[in-house]
């Protein structure tokens, strides 16, 4: 059920059917190599959430494509020279304020469980902090977050294992698609599951195929420059480390051979897992008791 498509009179029934659960996708606008759109994170997460909602009734809140943590982009001096067009960097205080006010408004409309579905790696720390911030002022609803998809499920070796155990459910895949998955299963997982890489390309193919430019798969290099390795080796966190190692905002091998069919398979796997999470949260009110009784740690 899509929030924006419901008539006012339908909300009461939607809240009952969803068990009070409303989900909201959080992505961002940023570069993902030259073969994917800058809205990659937001649109793929939105697509997966909508597929999962077909399997298990929840209400999907409208995705704000620009909302997400790419705050460092705000200080980029010259997008044309750097090749960094399309980024939208929002003040971190604004991000937290908007997230809280959206959650408050969702709850005011009758939902008592809000699950944020993250579709951008740069949001993880922000969301960990945000769900803690939600404990500062007592709420009458539960705020949680999880991934819109899970990379451990989407590493090519894992995908092959799932497909081979249920081959009839993945009849969209050709023999050539299976060979491509087998090829990528042989490389270190990080070279297939990285930013803008094989798995992320597949998810965009599976949700918005017309936005993928396969002729640009090899336009830029996604291998590390190792410029910031000296910091990472000593477990030092630094805001510029990742972008210094991956200046093309691409991490891993070029996704040559990736297809829409492979994308449909990965979206199916991701949506099925999300649907299981939705069902569990709908049927279990323990999180609401924790909000009422618990002391956050």
CSV table of C-alpha atoms in Angstrom, one decimal:
chain,number,residue,atom,x,y,z
A,1,UNK,CA,0.0,0.0,0.0
A,2,UNK,CA,1.4,3.3,-1.1
A,3,UNK,CA,0.7,6.3,1.3
A,4,UNK,CA,0.2,8.7,-1.6
A,5,UNK,CA,-2.3,6.4,-3.4
A,6,UNK,CA,-4.6,6.0,-0.4
A,7,UNK,CA,-7.8,7.9,-0.1
A,8,UNK,CA,-8.4,9.5,3.3
A,9,UNK,CA,-11.1,7.1,4.2
A,10,UNK,CA,-8.8,4.1,3.4
A,11,UNK,CA,-6.2,4.9,6.1
A,12,UNK,CA,-8.0,3.3,9.0
A,13,UNK,CA,-8.1,0.0,7.2
A,14,UNK,CA,-4.6,0.4,5.9
A,15,UNK,CA,-3.3,0.8,9.5
A,16,UNK,CA,-5.1,-2.4,10.5
A,17,UNK,CA,-3.9,-4.4,7.6
A,18,UNK,CA,-0.3,-3.2,8.1
A,19,UNK,CA,-0.3,-3.9,11.8
A,20,UNK,CA,0.5,-0.3,12.4
A,21,UNK,CA,3.7,-0.6,10.4
A,22,UNK,CA,4.8,2.2,8.0
A,23,UNK,CA,8.1,1.9,6.1
A,24,UNK,CA,10.2,4.7,4.7
A,25,UNK,CA,13.1,4.4,2.3
A,26,UNK,CA,16.3,6.5,2.9
A,27,UNK,CA,18.7,6.8,0.0
A,28,UNK,CA,20.5,9.9,-1.4
A,29,UNK,CA,21.6,11.6,-4.5
A,30,UNK,CA,25.2,11.0,-5.5
A,31,UNK,CA,27.4,9.6,-8.3
A,32,UNK,CA,27.6,5.8,-8.8
A,33,UNK,CA,30.1,5.6,-11.7
A,34,UNK,CA,28.9,6.7,-15.1
A,35,UNK,CA,26.6,3.8,-15.8
A,36,UNK,CA,24.0,4.4,-13.0
A,37,UNK,CA,21.9,7.5,-12.2
A,38,UNK,CA,22.6,9.8,-9.3
A,39,UNK,CA,19.3,8.7,-7.7
A,40,UNK,CA,20.4,5.1,-7.7
A,41,UNK,CA,20.2,4.6,-3.9
A,42,UNK,CA,16.7,6.1,-3.5
A,43,UNK,CA,15.1,4.5,-6.5
A,44,UNK,CA,16.4,1.0,-6.0
A,45,UNK,CA,15.4,1.1,-2.3
A,46,UNK,CA,12.0,2.4,-3.2
A,47,UNK,CA,11.5,-0.3,-5.8
A,48,UNK,CA,12.5,-3.1,-3.5
A,49,UNK,CA,10.3,-1.8,-0.7
A,50,UNK,CA,7.3,-1.7,-3.1
A,51,UNK,CA,7.9,-5.2,-4.2
A,52,UNK,CA,8.1,-6.4,-0.6
A,53,UNK,CA,4.9,-4.6,0.2
A,54,UNK,CA,3.2,-6.7,-2.5
A,55,UNK,CA,4.2,-9.8,-0.5
A,56,UNK,CA,3.3,-8.5,2.9
A,57,UNK,CA,0.9,-5.6,3.6
A,58,UNK,CA,2.6,-2.5,4.9
A,59,UNK,CA,2.2,1.2,4.1
A,60,UNK,CA,5.1,2.6,2.2
A,61,UNK,CA,5.7,6.3,2.8
A,62,UNK,CA,6.7,8.4,-0.2
A,63,UNK,CA,10.4,8.3,-0.8
A,64,UNK,CA,12.2,11.7,-0.7
A,65,UNK,CA,14.9,11.1,-3.3
A,66,UNK,CA,17.1,13.9,-1.9
A,67,UNK,CA,17.0,12.9,1.7
A,68,UNK,CA,20.1,11.2,2.9
A,69,UNK,CA,23.7,11.7,4.1
A,70,UNK,CA,26.0,13.0,1.5
A,71,UNK,CA,26.7,16.1,3.6
A,72,UNK,CA,30.4,16.3,2.4
A,73,UNK,CA,29.1,17.1,-1.1
A,74,UNK,CA,28.0,20.5,0.2
A,75,UNK,CA,31.7,21.7,0.4
A,76,UNK,CA,32.7,20.5,-3.1
A,77,UNK,CA,34.0,23.6,-4.8
A,78,UNK,CA,33.7,22.8,-8.5
A,79,UNK,CA,31.4,20.0,-9.6
A,80,UNK,CA,32.4,20.4,-13.2
A,81,UNK,CA,36.1,20.1,-12.7
A,82,UNK,CA,35.8,17.3,-10.2
A,83,UNK,CA,33.1,15.4,-12.1
A,84,UNK,CA,30.8,15.5,-9.2
A,85,UNK,CA,27.5,16.8,-10.6
A,86,UNK,CA,24.2,15.7,-9.1
A,87,UNK,CA,25.2,15.4,-5.4
A,88,UNK,CA,22.9,16.9,-2.9
A,89,UNK,CA,24.4,17.5,0.5
A,90,UNK,CA,22.1,18.5,3.3
A,91,UNK,CA,23.0,20.0,6.7
A,92,UNK,CA,23.2,17.2,9.2
A,93,UNK,CA,21.0,19.1,11.7
A,94,UNK,CA,18.4,19.5,8.9
A,95,UNK,CA,18.5,15.8,8.1
A,96,UNK,CA,17.9,14.8,11.8
A,97,UNK,CA,15.1,17.4,12.1
A,98,UNK,CA,13.3,16.3,8.9
A,99,UNK,CA,13.6,12.6,9.9
A,100,UNK,CA,12.1,13.2,13.3
A,101,UNK,CA,9.3,15.4,12.0
A,102,UNK,CA,8.4,12.9,9.3
A,103,UNK,CA,8.3,10.1,11.9
A,104,UNK,CA,6.2,12.3,14.2
A,105,UNK,CA,3.7,13.0,11.4
A,106,UNK,CA,3.5,9.3,10.4
A,107,UNK,CA,2.7,8.4,14.0
A,108,UNK,CA,0.2,11.3,14.3
A,109,UNK,CA,-1.7,9.6,11.4
A,110,UNK,CA,-2.0,6.4,13.4
A,111,UNK,CA,1.1,4.3,12.8
A,112,UNK,CA,3.0,3.1,15.9
A,113,UNK,CA,5.8,1.2,14.2
A,114,UNK,CA,8.1,3.0,11.8
A,115,UNK,CA,10.8,1.1,9.9
A,116,UNK,CA,13.3,3.1,7.9
A,117,UNK,CA,14.8,1.1,5.0
A,118,UNK,CA,18.3,2.2,4.3
A,119,UNK,CA,19.6,2.1,0.7
A,120,UNK,CA,22.8,4.1,1.1
A,121,UNK,CA,25.9,3.0,3.0
A,122,UNK,CA,26.6,6.5,4.1
A,123,UNK,CA,23.3,6.6,6.1
A,124,UNK,CA,24.2,3.8,8.5
A,125,UNK,CA,26.0,5.9,11.1
A,126,UNK,CA,23.3,8.6,10.7
A,127,UNK,CA,20.5,6.1,11.3
A,128,UNK,CA,22.2,4.5,14.3
A,129,UNK,CA,22.4,8.0,15.8
A,130,UNK,CA,18.9,8.9,14.8
A,131,UNK,CA,17.2,6.0,16.4
A,132,UNK,CA,19.1,6.8,19.6
A,133,UNK,CA,18.0,10.4,19.3
A,134,UNK,CA,14.4,9.2,19.2
A,135,UNK,CA,14.8,8.1,22.8
A,136,UNK,CA,15.6,11.6,24.0
A,137,UNK,CA,12.0,12.7,24.0
A,138,UNK,CA,9.5,10.0,24.9
A,139,UNK,CA,7.6,8.8,21.8
A,140,UNK,CA,4.4,6.8,21.6
A,141,UNK,CA,5.8,4.9,18.7
A,142,UNK,CA,8.8,2.7,17.8
A,143,UNK,CA,11.5,3.9,15.3
A,144,UNK,CA,13.7,1.3,13.8
A,145,UNK,CA,15.9,0.9,10.8
A,146,UNK,CA,17.2,-2.0,8.7
A,147,UNK,CA,18.6,-2.4,5.2
A,148,UNK,CA,16.4,-2.2,2.1
A,149,UNK,CA,18.6,-5.1,1.0
A,150,UNK,CA,21.4,-7.2,2.5
A,151,UNK,CA,24.7,-7.6,0.8
A,152,UNK,CA,25.3,-11.0,2.4
A,153,UNK,CA,22.3,-12.2,0.4
A,154,UNK,CA,23.4,-10.5,-2.8
A,155,UNK,CA,27.1,-11.6,-3.1
A,156,UNK,CA,27.0,-13.7,-6.3
A,157,UNK,CA,28.0,-16.9,-4.5
A,158,UNK,CA,25.0,-16.4,-2.1
A,159,UNK,CA,22.7,-15.6,-5.0
A,160,UNK,CA,23.8,-18.8,-6.8
A,161,UNK,CA,23.1,-20.9,-3.7
A,162,UNK,CA,19.6,-19.5,-3.4
A,163,UNK,CA,18.8,-19.8,-7.1
A,164,UNK,CA,20.1,-23.4,-7.3
A,165,UNK,CA,18.0,-24.4,-4.3
A,166,UNK,CA,14.8,-22.9,-6.0
A,167,UNK,CA,15.7,-22.9,-9.7
A,168,UNK,CA,12.0,-22.9,-10.9
A,169,UNK,CA,11.4,-19.6,-9.0
A,170,UNK,CA,14.1,-17.9,-11.1
A,171,UNK,CA,13.2,-18.9,-14.6
A,172,UNK,CA,13.9,-15.3,-15.8
A,173,UNK,CA,17.7,-16.2,-15.7
A,174,UNK,CA,19.3,-17.5,-18.9
A,175,UNK,CA,22.3,-19.9,-19.1
A,176,UNK,CA,24.4,-16.8,-19.9
A,177,UNK,CA,23.1,-15.0,-16.8
A,178,UNK,CA,24.1,-18.0,-14.7
A,179,UNK,CA,27.6,-18.0,-16.2
A,180,UNK,CA,27.9,-14.3,-15.3
A,181,UNK,CA,27.0,-15.0,-11.7
A,182,UNK,CA,29.4,-17.9,-11.6
A,183,UNK,CA,32.2,-15.6,-12.9
A,184,UNK,CA,31.6,-12.9,-10.3
A,185,UNK,CA,31.2,-15.6,-7.6
A,186,UNK,CA,34.9,-16.4,-8.1
A,187,UNK,CA,36.1,-12.9,-7.3
A,188,UNK,CA,36.4,-11.5,-3.7
A,189,UNK,CA,32.9,-10.5,-2.6
A,190,UNK,CA,33.8,-6.9,-2.0
A,191,UNK,CA,34.7,-6.5,-5.7
A,192,UNK,CA,31.1,-7.4,-6.6
A,193,UNK,CA,29.1,-5.9,-3.8
A,194,UNK,CA,30.8,-2.5,-3.7
A,195,UNK,CA,29.4,1.0,-4.5
A,196,UNK,CA,28.0,1.1,-8.0
A,197,UNK,CA,29.4,-2.4,-8.6
A,198,UNK,CA,27.8,-5.6,-9.9
A,199,UNK,CA,25.2,-6.1,-7.2
A,200,UNK,CA,24.1,-2.4,-7.0
A,201,UNK,CA,23.9,-2.3,-10.8
A,202,UNK,CA,21.7,-5.4,-10.7
A,203,UNK,CA,19.3,-3.9,-8.2
A,204,UNK,CA,18.9,-0.8,-10.4
A,205,UNK,CA,18.4,-3.0,-13.4
A,206,UNK,CA,15.7,-4.9,-11.5
A,207,UNK,CA,13.8,-1.8,-10.4
A,208,UNK,CA,14.5,0.9,-13.1
A,209,UNK,CA,16.1,-0.8,-16.0
A,210,UNK,CA,15.8,2.2,-18.3
A,211,UNK,CA,18.2,4.2,-16.1
A,212,UNK,CA,21.2,1.8,-16.5
A,213,UNK,CA,23.7,2.6,-19.3
A,214,UNK,CA,25.5,-0.7,-20.0
A,215,UNK,CA,27.6,1.0,-22.7
A,216,UNK,CA,29.2,2.9,-19.8
A,217,UNK,CA,30.1,-0.1,-17.6
A,218,UNK,CA,33.8,0.4,-18.3
A,219,UNK,CA,33.8,4.2,-18.4
A,220,UNK,CA,35.6,4.6,-15.1
A,221,UNK,CA,37.8,2.5,-12.8
A,222,UNK,CA,36.4,1.3,-9.5
A,223,UNK,CA,39.6,0.0,-8.0
A,224,UNK,CA,41.0,1.6,-4.9
A,225,UNK,CA,43.8,4.3,-5.1
A,226,UNK,CA,44.8,3.1,-1.5
A,227,UNK,CA,45.4,6.8,-0.7
A,228,UNK,CA,43.7,6.5,2.7
A,229,UNK,CA,44.7,2.9,3.6
A,230,UNK,CA,47.2,4.2,6.2
A,231,UNK,CA,44.3,5.6,8.2
A,232,UNK,CA,42.1,2.5,7.8
A,233,UNK,CA,44.9,0.2,8.9
A,234,UNK,CA,45.0,1.9,12.2
A,235,UNK,CA,41.2,2.0,12.6
A,236,UNK,CA,41.1,5.8,12.2
A,237,UNK,CA,37.8,7.2,11.0
A,238,UNK,CA,38.1,10.2,8.6
A,239,UNK,CA,35.4,11.9,6.6
A,240,UNK,CA,37.4,11.9,3.4
A,241,UNK,CA,38.8,8.3,3.5
A,242,UNK,CA,36.3,6.5,1.3
A,243,UNK,CA,36.1,9.2,-1.4
A,244,UNK,CA,39.9,9.5,-1.5
A,245,UNK,CA,40.3,5.8,-2.1
A,246,UNK,CA,37.4,5.7,-4.7
A,247,UNK,CA,37.4,9.1,-6.4
A,248,UNK,CA,35.0,7.9,-9.1
A,249,UNK,CA,32.5,6.9,-6.5
A,250,UNK,CA,32.7,3.4,-7.9
A,251,UNK,CA,34.0,0.5,-5.8
A,252,UNK,CA,34.8,-2.9,-7.4
A,253,UNK,CA,35.0,-4.5,-10.8
A,254,UNK,CA,33.0,-3.1,-13.7
A,255,UNK,CA,29.7,-4.9,-13.9
A,256,UNK,CA,30.2,-6.3,-17.4
A,257,UNK,CA,27.6,-9.0,-18.1
A,258,UNK,CA,25.0,-7.7,-15.6
A,259,UNK,CA,21.5,-7.9,-17.0
A,260,UNK,CA,17.9,-6.9,-16.1
A,261,UNK,CA,17.1,-10.6,-15.5
A,262,UNK,CA,19.9,-10.9,-12.9
A,263,UNK,CA,18.5,-7.7,-11.4
A,264,UNK,CA,15.0,-9.1,-11.2
A,265,UNK,CA,16.4,-12.2,-9.4
A,266,UNK,CA,18.3,-10.0,-6.8
A,267,UNK,CA,15.2,-7.8,-6.2
A,268,UNK,CA,13.1,-10.9,-5.7
A,269,UNK,CA,15.6,-12.2,-3.1
A,270,UNK,CA,15.7,-8.8,-1.4
A,271,UNK,CA,11.9,-8.3,-1.4
A,272,UNK,CA,11.3,-11.8,0.1
A,273,UNK,CA,13.6,-11.1,3.0
A,274,UNK,CA,12.0,-7.7,3.6
A,275,UNK,CA,8.6,-9.2,3.5
A,276,UNK,CA,9.6,-11.7,6.3
A,277,UNK,CA,10.8,-8.7,8.4
A,278,UNK,CA,7.5,-6.9,7.8
A,279,UNK,CA,5.5,-9.9,8.9
A,280,UNK,CA,7.6,-10.3,12.0
A,281,UNK,CA,7.2,-6.7,13.1
A,282,UNK,CA,3.5,-6.6,12.3
A,283,UNK,CA,2.8,-9.7,14.5
A,284,UNK,CA,5.1,-8.7,17.4
A,285,UNK,CA,4.3,-5.7,19.7
A,286,UNK,CA,7.3,-6.2,21.9
A,287,UNK,CA,9.0,-3.1,20.5
A,288,UNK,CA,6.1,-1.0,21.7
A,289,UNK,CA,6.5,-2.4,25.2
A,290,UNK,CA,10.2,-1.6,25.1
A,291,UNK,CA,9.4,2.0,24.2
A,292,UNK,CA,7.0,2.2,27.1
A,293,UNK,CA,9.0,0.4,29.7
A,294,UNK,CA,12.6,0.2,28.6
A,295,UNK,CA,15.6,2.4,29.2
A,296,UNK,CA,17.7,2.9,26.0
A,297,UNK,CA,21.3,2.0,26.1
